[in-house]
Amino acid sequence: MSNRSLKPKKIYIAALSFNRPNVFIKSIKKLLNNLFFLDPMIKYEIKIFDDCSSVKNFNKIKSCISSYKNKNISIVRNKKNIGFAKNYFSAINWYINENDINSVFYVHESDLYLEINWLKKCMLLFQFDNNRVICPLHHRNHL
C-alpha cells in the first residue's frame, strides 16, 4: 500500500490540442460537464497543451477557454510543433513537477467525448485502490 490517501484530493487534467478547435471545444465542454458531478471536495486543475496550432485555431480555443472565468483552466502553446508524443510528455512532466501524491492525473485528448459521470465513476474506483490506470478508448471516430 502506498502512502497516498485512498481518496484523491485533486485531479490534474492535461488536455492535448492541435489544429482541431471545433472538436476540441466540444470535447472540453463534455469534460467540464463531468466536473460538475465530482465530489465538491475534489479540486481540479486543467492545463491545455497546444502543439503550435495555427494562430486562428489557437485563438478560437483560447477565446472559448476565457469564457470559463470561474474554472481553473490555463493554456500553453508550443512555439513550434513538437509532435504528439513530446506534447504528451510535456503534460506528464507538468504533473510530475506538481509533486502532489494525493492526486490523480488524467490526459484528455481533443477528440474524446466523455459520457456524463465518467470522471465520477473513475474517482470512485480510486477510493478502493489507488494503484490503477484508467484509459478511456471511446474516441469519436470509434463509436
PDB file of C-alpha atoms in Angstrom:
ATOM      1  CA  MET A   1       0.000   0.000   0.000  1.00  0.00           C
ATOM      2  CA  SER A   2       1.398   3.401  -0.920  1.00  0.00           C
ATOM      3  CA  ASN A   3       1.427   6.413   1.381  1.00  0.00           C
ATOM      4  CA  ARG A   4      -1.236   8.148  -0.730  1.00  0.00           C
ATOM      5  CA  SER A   5      -4.661   8.588   0.716  1.00  0.00           C
ATOM      6  CA  LEU A   6      -7.234   6.373  -0.958  1.00  0.00           C
ATOM      7  CA  LYS A   7      -9.463   9.309  -1.774  1.00  0.00           C
ATOM      8  CA  PRO A   8      -7.654  11.686  -4.139  1.00  0.00           C
ATOM      9  CA  LYS A   9      -7.927  15.345  -3.178  1.00  0.00           C
ATOM     10  CA  LYS A  10      -7.207  16.776  -6.617  1.00  0.00           C
ATOM     11  CA  ILE A  11      -7.351  15.799 -10.263  1.00  0.00           C
ATOM     12  CA  TYR A  12      -4.866  17.285 -12.702  1.00  0.00           C
ATOM     13  CA  ILE A  13      -6.206  17.271 -16.240  1.00  0.00           C
ATOM     14  CA  ALA A  14      -3.948  17.769 -19.233  1.00  0.00           C
ATOM     15  CA  ALA A  15      -5.891  18.453 -22.430  1.00  0.00           C
ATOM     16  CA  LEU A  16      -3.941  17.973 -25.659  1.00  0.00           C
ATOM     17  CA  SER A  17      -4.755  20.140 -28.659  1.00  0.00           C
ATOM     18  CA  PHE A  18      -3.607  20.603 -32.243  1.00  0.00           C
ATOM     19  CA  ASN A  19      -5.482  22.377 -35.054  1.00  0.00           C
ATOM     20  CA  ARG A  20      -8.964  20.986 -34.382  1.00  0.00           C
ATOM     21  CA  PRO A  21     -10.657  23.781 -32.451  1.00  0.00           C
ATOM     22  CA  ASN A  22     -14.278  22.791 -33.102  1.00  0.00           C
ATOM     23  CA  VAL A  23     -13.712  19.200 -31.984  1.00  0.00           C
ATOM     24  CA  PHE A  24     -11.601  20.359 -29.039  1.00  0.00           C
ATOM     25  CA  ILE A  25     -14.218  22.860 -27.847  1.00  0.00           C
ATOM     26  CA  LYS A  26     -16.969  20.238 -27.953  1.00  0.00           C
ATOM     27  CA  SER A  27     -14.711  17.808 -26.118  1.00  0.00           C
ATOM     28  CA  ILE A  28     -13.704  20.299 -23.402  1.00  0.00           C
ATOM     29  CA  LYS A  29     -17.365  21.168 -22.807  1.00  0.00           C
ATOM     30  CA  LYS A  30     -18.090  17.473 -22.169  1.00  0.00           C
ATOM     31  CA  LEU A  31     -15.132  17.357 -19.790  1.00  0.00           C
ATOM     32  CA  LEU A  32     -16.350  20.428 -17.882  1.00  0.00           C
ATOM     33  CA  ASN A  33     -19.824  18.912 -17.624  1.00  0.00           C
ATOM     34  CA  ASN A  34     -18.236  15.864 -15.996  1.00  0.00           C
ATOM     35  CA  LEU A  35     -16.507  18.015 -13.382  1.00  0.00           C
ATOM     36  CA  PHE A  36     -19.902  19.239 -12.204  1.00  0.00           C
ATOM     37  CA  PHE A  37     -20.682  15.710 -10.939  1.00  0.00           C
ATOM     38  CA  LEU A  38     -17.487  15.243  -8.935  1.00  0.00           C
ATOM     39  CA  ASP A  39     -17.400  15.410  -5.159  1.00  0.00           C
ATOM     40  CA  PRO A  40     -17.011  19.154  -4.427  1.00  0.00           C
ATOM     41  CA  MET A  41     -14.140  18.329  -2.055  1.00  0.00           C
ATOM     42  CA  ILE A  42     -12.068  17.170  -5.040  1.00  0.00           C
ATOM     43  CA  LYS A  43     -10.288  20.124  -6.589  1.00  0.00           C
ATOM     44  CA  TYR A  44      -9.187  20.175 -10.203  1.00  0.00           C
ATOM     45  CA  GLU A  45      -6.794  21.968 -12.487  1.00  0.00           C
ATOM     46  CA  ILE A  46      -6.935  21.842 -16.277  1.00  0.00           C
ATOM     47  CA  LYS A  47      -3.962  22.752 -18.423  1.00  0.00           C
ATOM     48  CA  ILE A  48      -4.267  22.754 -22.207  1.00  0.00           C
ATOM     49  CA  PHE A  49      -1.148  21.786 -24.118  1.00  0.00           C
ATOM     50  CA  ASP A  50      -1.487  23.171 -27.643  1.00  0.00           C
ATOM     51  CA  ASP A  51       1.092  21.811 -30.085  1.00  0.00           C
ATOM     52  CA  CYS A  52       1.525  25.013 -32.110  1.00  0.00           C
ATOM     53  CA  SER A  53      -1.851  25.131 -33.796  1.00  0.00           C
ATOM     54  CA  SER A  54      -2.343  27.881 -36.363  1.00  0.00           C
ATOM     55  CA  VAL A  55      -2.876  31.293 -34.784  1.00  0.00           C
ATOM     56  CA  LYS A  56      -6.521  31.271 -35.911  1.00  0.00           C
ATOM     57  CA  ASN A  57      -7.220  27.848 -34.367  1.00  0.00           C
ATOM     58  CA  PHE A  58      -5.315  28.638 -31.173  1.00  0.00           C
ATOM     59  CA  ASN A  59      -7.212  31.911 -30.728  1.00  0.00           C
ATOM     60  CA  LYS A  60     -10.522  30.115 -31.189  1.00  0.00           C
ATOM     61  CA  ILE A  61      -9.659  27.701 -28.363  1.00  0.00           C
ATOM     62  CA  LYS A  62      -8.236  30.493 -26.202  1.00  0.00           C
ATOM     63  CA  SER A  63     -11.405  32.530 -26.666  1.00  0.00           C
ATOM     64  CA  CYS A  64     -13.571  29.598 -25.623  1.00  0.00           C
ATOM     65  CA  ILE A  65     -11.420  28.927 -22.558  1.00  0.00           C
ATOM     66  CA  SER A  66     -11.504  32.577 -21.492  1.00  0.00           C
ATOM     67  CA  SER A  67     -15.305  32.376 -21.393  1.00  0.00           C
ATOM     68  CA  TYR A  68     -14.972  29.958 -18.454  1.00  0.00           C
ATOM     69  CA  LYS A  69     -13.900  32.567 -15.927  1.00  0.00           C
ATOM     70  CA  ASN A  70     -14.738  30.529 -12.806  1.00  0.00           C
ATOM     71  CA  LYS A  71     -12.922  27.415 -13.986  1.00  0.00           C
ATOM     72  CA  ASN A  72      -9.319  26.570 -13.182  1.00  0.00           C
ATOM     73  CA  ILE A  73      -8.094  26.344 -16.786  1.00  0.00           C
ATOM     74  CA  SER A  74      -4.849  27.522 -18.337  1.00  0.00           C
ATOM     75  CA  ILE A  75      -3.420  27.123 -21.817  1.00  0.00           C
ATOM     76  CA  VAL A  76       0.113  26.962 -23.182  1.00  0.00           C
ATOM     77  CA  ARG A  77       1.093  26.952 -26.843  1.00  0.00           C
ATOM     78  CA  ASN A  78       4.317  25.373 -28.028  1.00  0.00           C
ATOM     79  CA  LYS A  79       6.491  27.749 -30.063  1.00  0.00           C
ATOM     80  CA  LYS A  80       6.870  25.033 -32.685  1.00  0.00           C
ATOM     81  CA  ASN A  81       5.108  21.745 -33.356  1.00  0.00           C
ATOM     82  CA  ILE A  82       6.862  19.062 -31.314  1.00  0.00           C
ATOM     83  CA  GLY A  83       4.571  16.171 -32.247  1.00  0.00           C
ATOM     84  CA  PHE A  84       2.030  14.187 -30.288  1.00  0.00           C
ATOM     85  CA  ALA A  85       4.473  12.157 -28.162  1.00  0.00           C
ATOM     86  CA  LYS A  86       6.554  15.117 -26.958  1.00  0.00           C
ATOM     87  CA  ASN A  87       3.425  17.162 -26.292  1.00  0.00           C
ATOM     88  CA  TYR A  88       2.036  14.217 -24.294  1.00  0.00           C
ATOM     89  CA  PHE A  89       5.258  14.004 -22.279  1.00  0.00           C
ATOM     90  CA  SER A  90       5.139  17.757 -21.647  1.00  0.00           C
ATOM     91  CA  ALA A  91       1.793  17.130 -19.975  1.00  0.00           C
ATOM     92  CA  ILE A  92       3.205  14.250 -17.930  1.00  0.00           C
ATOM     93  CA  ASN A  93       6.157  16.390 -16.822  1.00  0.00           C
ATOM     94  CA  TRP A  94       3.764  19.137 -15.712  1.00  0.00           C
ATOM     95  CA  TYR A  95       2.022  16.654 -13.423  1.00  0.00           C
ATOM     96  CA  ILE A  96       5.269  15.184 -12.109  1.00  0.00           C
ATOM     97  CA  ASN A  97       6.533  18.673 -11.263  1.00  0.00           C
ATOM     98  CA  GLU A  98       3.381  19.327  -9.225  1.00  0.00           C
ATOM     99  CA  ASN A  99       4.620  16.575  -6.855  1.00  0.00           C
ATOM    100  CA  ASP A 100       1.139  16.024  -5.408  1.00  0.00           C
ATOM    101  CA  ILE A 101       0.911  12.455  -4.078  1.00  0.00           C
ATOM    102  CA  ASN A 102      -2.759  12.819  -3.133  1.00  0.00           C
ATOM    103  CA  SER A 103      -3.910  13.436  -6.664  1.00  0.00           C
ATOM    104  CA  VAL A 104      -4.899  11.786  -9.913  1.00  0.00           C
ATOM    105  CA  PHE A 105      -3.606  12.648 -13.379  1.00  0.00           C
ATOM    106  CA  TYR A 106      -5.821  12.435 -16.446  1.00  0.00           C
ATOM    107  CA  VAL A 107      -4.786  13.149 -20.046  1.00  0.00           C
ATOM    108  CA  HIS A 108      -7.722  14.293 -22.144  1.00  0.00           C
ATOM    109  CA  GLU A 109      -7.327  14.126 -25.897  1.00  0.00           C
ATOM    110  CA  SER A 110      -9.093  16.574 -28.180  1.00  0.00           C
ATOM    111  CA  ASP A 111     -11.369  14.042 -29.846  1.00  0.00           C
ATOM    112  CA  LEU A 112     -12.551  12.363 -26.667  1.00  0.00           C
ATOM    113  CA  TYR A 113     -16.182  12.900 -25.696  1.00  0.00           C
ATOM    114  CA  LEU A 114     -16.809  11.706 -22.157  1.00  0.00           C
ATOM    115  CA  GLU A 115     -20.172  10.371 -21.105  1.00  0.00           C
ATOM    116  CA  ILE A 116     -21.846  12.014 -18.123  1.00  0.00           C
ATOM    117  CA  ASN A 117     -20.412  10.799 -14.789  1.00  0.00           C
ATOM    118  CA  TRP A 118     -17.371   9.168 -16.402  1.00  0.00           C
ATOM    119  CA  LEU A 119     -14.898  11.052 -14.181  1.00  0.00           C
ATOM    120  CA  LYS A 120     -17.049  10.450 -11.110  1.00  0.00           C
ATOM    121  CA  LYS A 121     -17.027   6.699 -11.769  1.00  0.00           C
ATOM    122  CA  CYS A 122     -13.253   6.744 -12.210  1.00  0.00           C
ATOM    123  CA  MET A 123     -12.727   8.634  -8.968  1.00  0.00           C
ATOM    124  CA  LEU A 124     -14.857   6.066  -7.150  1.00  0.00           C
ATOM    125  CA  LEU A 125     -12.517   3.327  -8.344  1.00  0.00           C
ATOM    126  CA  PHE A 126      -9.547   5.127  -6.809  1.00  0.00           C
ATOM    127  CA  GLN A 127     -11.240   5.124  -3.402  1.00  0.00           C
ATOM    128  CA  PHE A 128     -10.826   1.358  -3.248  1.00  0.00           C
ATOM    129  CA  ASP A 129      -7.363   1.048  -4.721  1.00  0.00           C
ATOM    130  CA  ASN A 130      -5.133   3.879  -5.831  1.00  0.00           C
ATOM    131  CA  ASN A 131      -2.866   1.607  -7.883  1.00  0.00           C
ATOM    132  CA  ARG A 132      -4.952   1.846 -11.037  1.00  0.00           C
ATOM    133  CA  VAL A 133      -4.546   3.167 -14.530  1.00  0.00           C
ATOM    134  CA  ILE A 134      -7.738   4.037 -16.372  1.00  0.00           C
ATOM    135  CA  CYS A 135      -7.555   4.579 -20.100  1.00  0.00           C
ATOM    136  CA  PRO A 136     -10.630   5.805 -21.996  1.00  0.00           C
ATOM    137  CA  LEU A 137     -10.840   4.462 -25.526  1.00  0.00           C
ATOM    138  CA  HIS A 138     -14.199   5.759 -26.724  1.00  0.00           C
ATOM    139  CA  HIS A 139     -12.967   8.175 -29.328  1.00  0.00           C
ATOM    140  CA  ARG A 140     -15.466   9.933 -31.543  1.00  0.00           C
ATOM    141  CA  ASN A 141     -14.383   8.001 -34.624  1.00  0.00           C
ATOM    142  CA  HIS A 142     -14.616   4.653 -32.851  1.00  0.00           C
ATOM    143  CA  LEU A 143     -18.258   4.829 -31.769  1.00  0.00           C
TER     144      LEU A 143
END
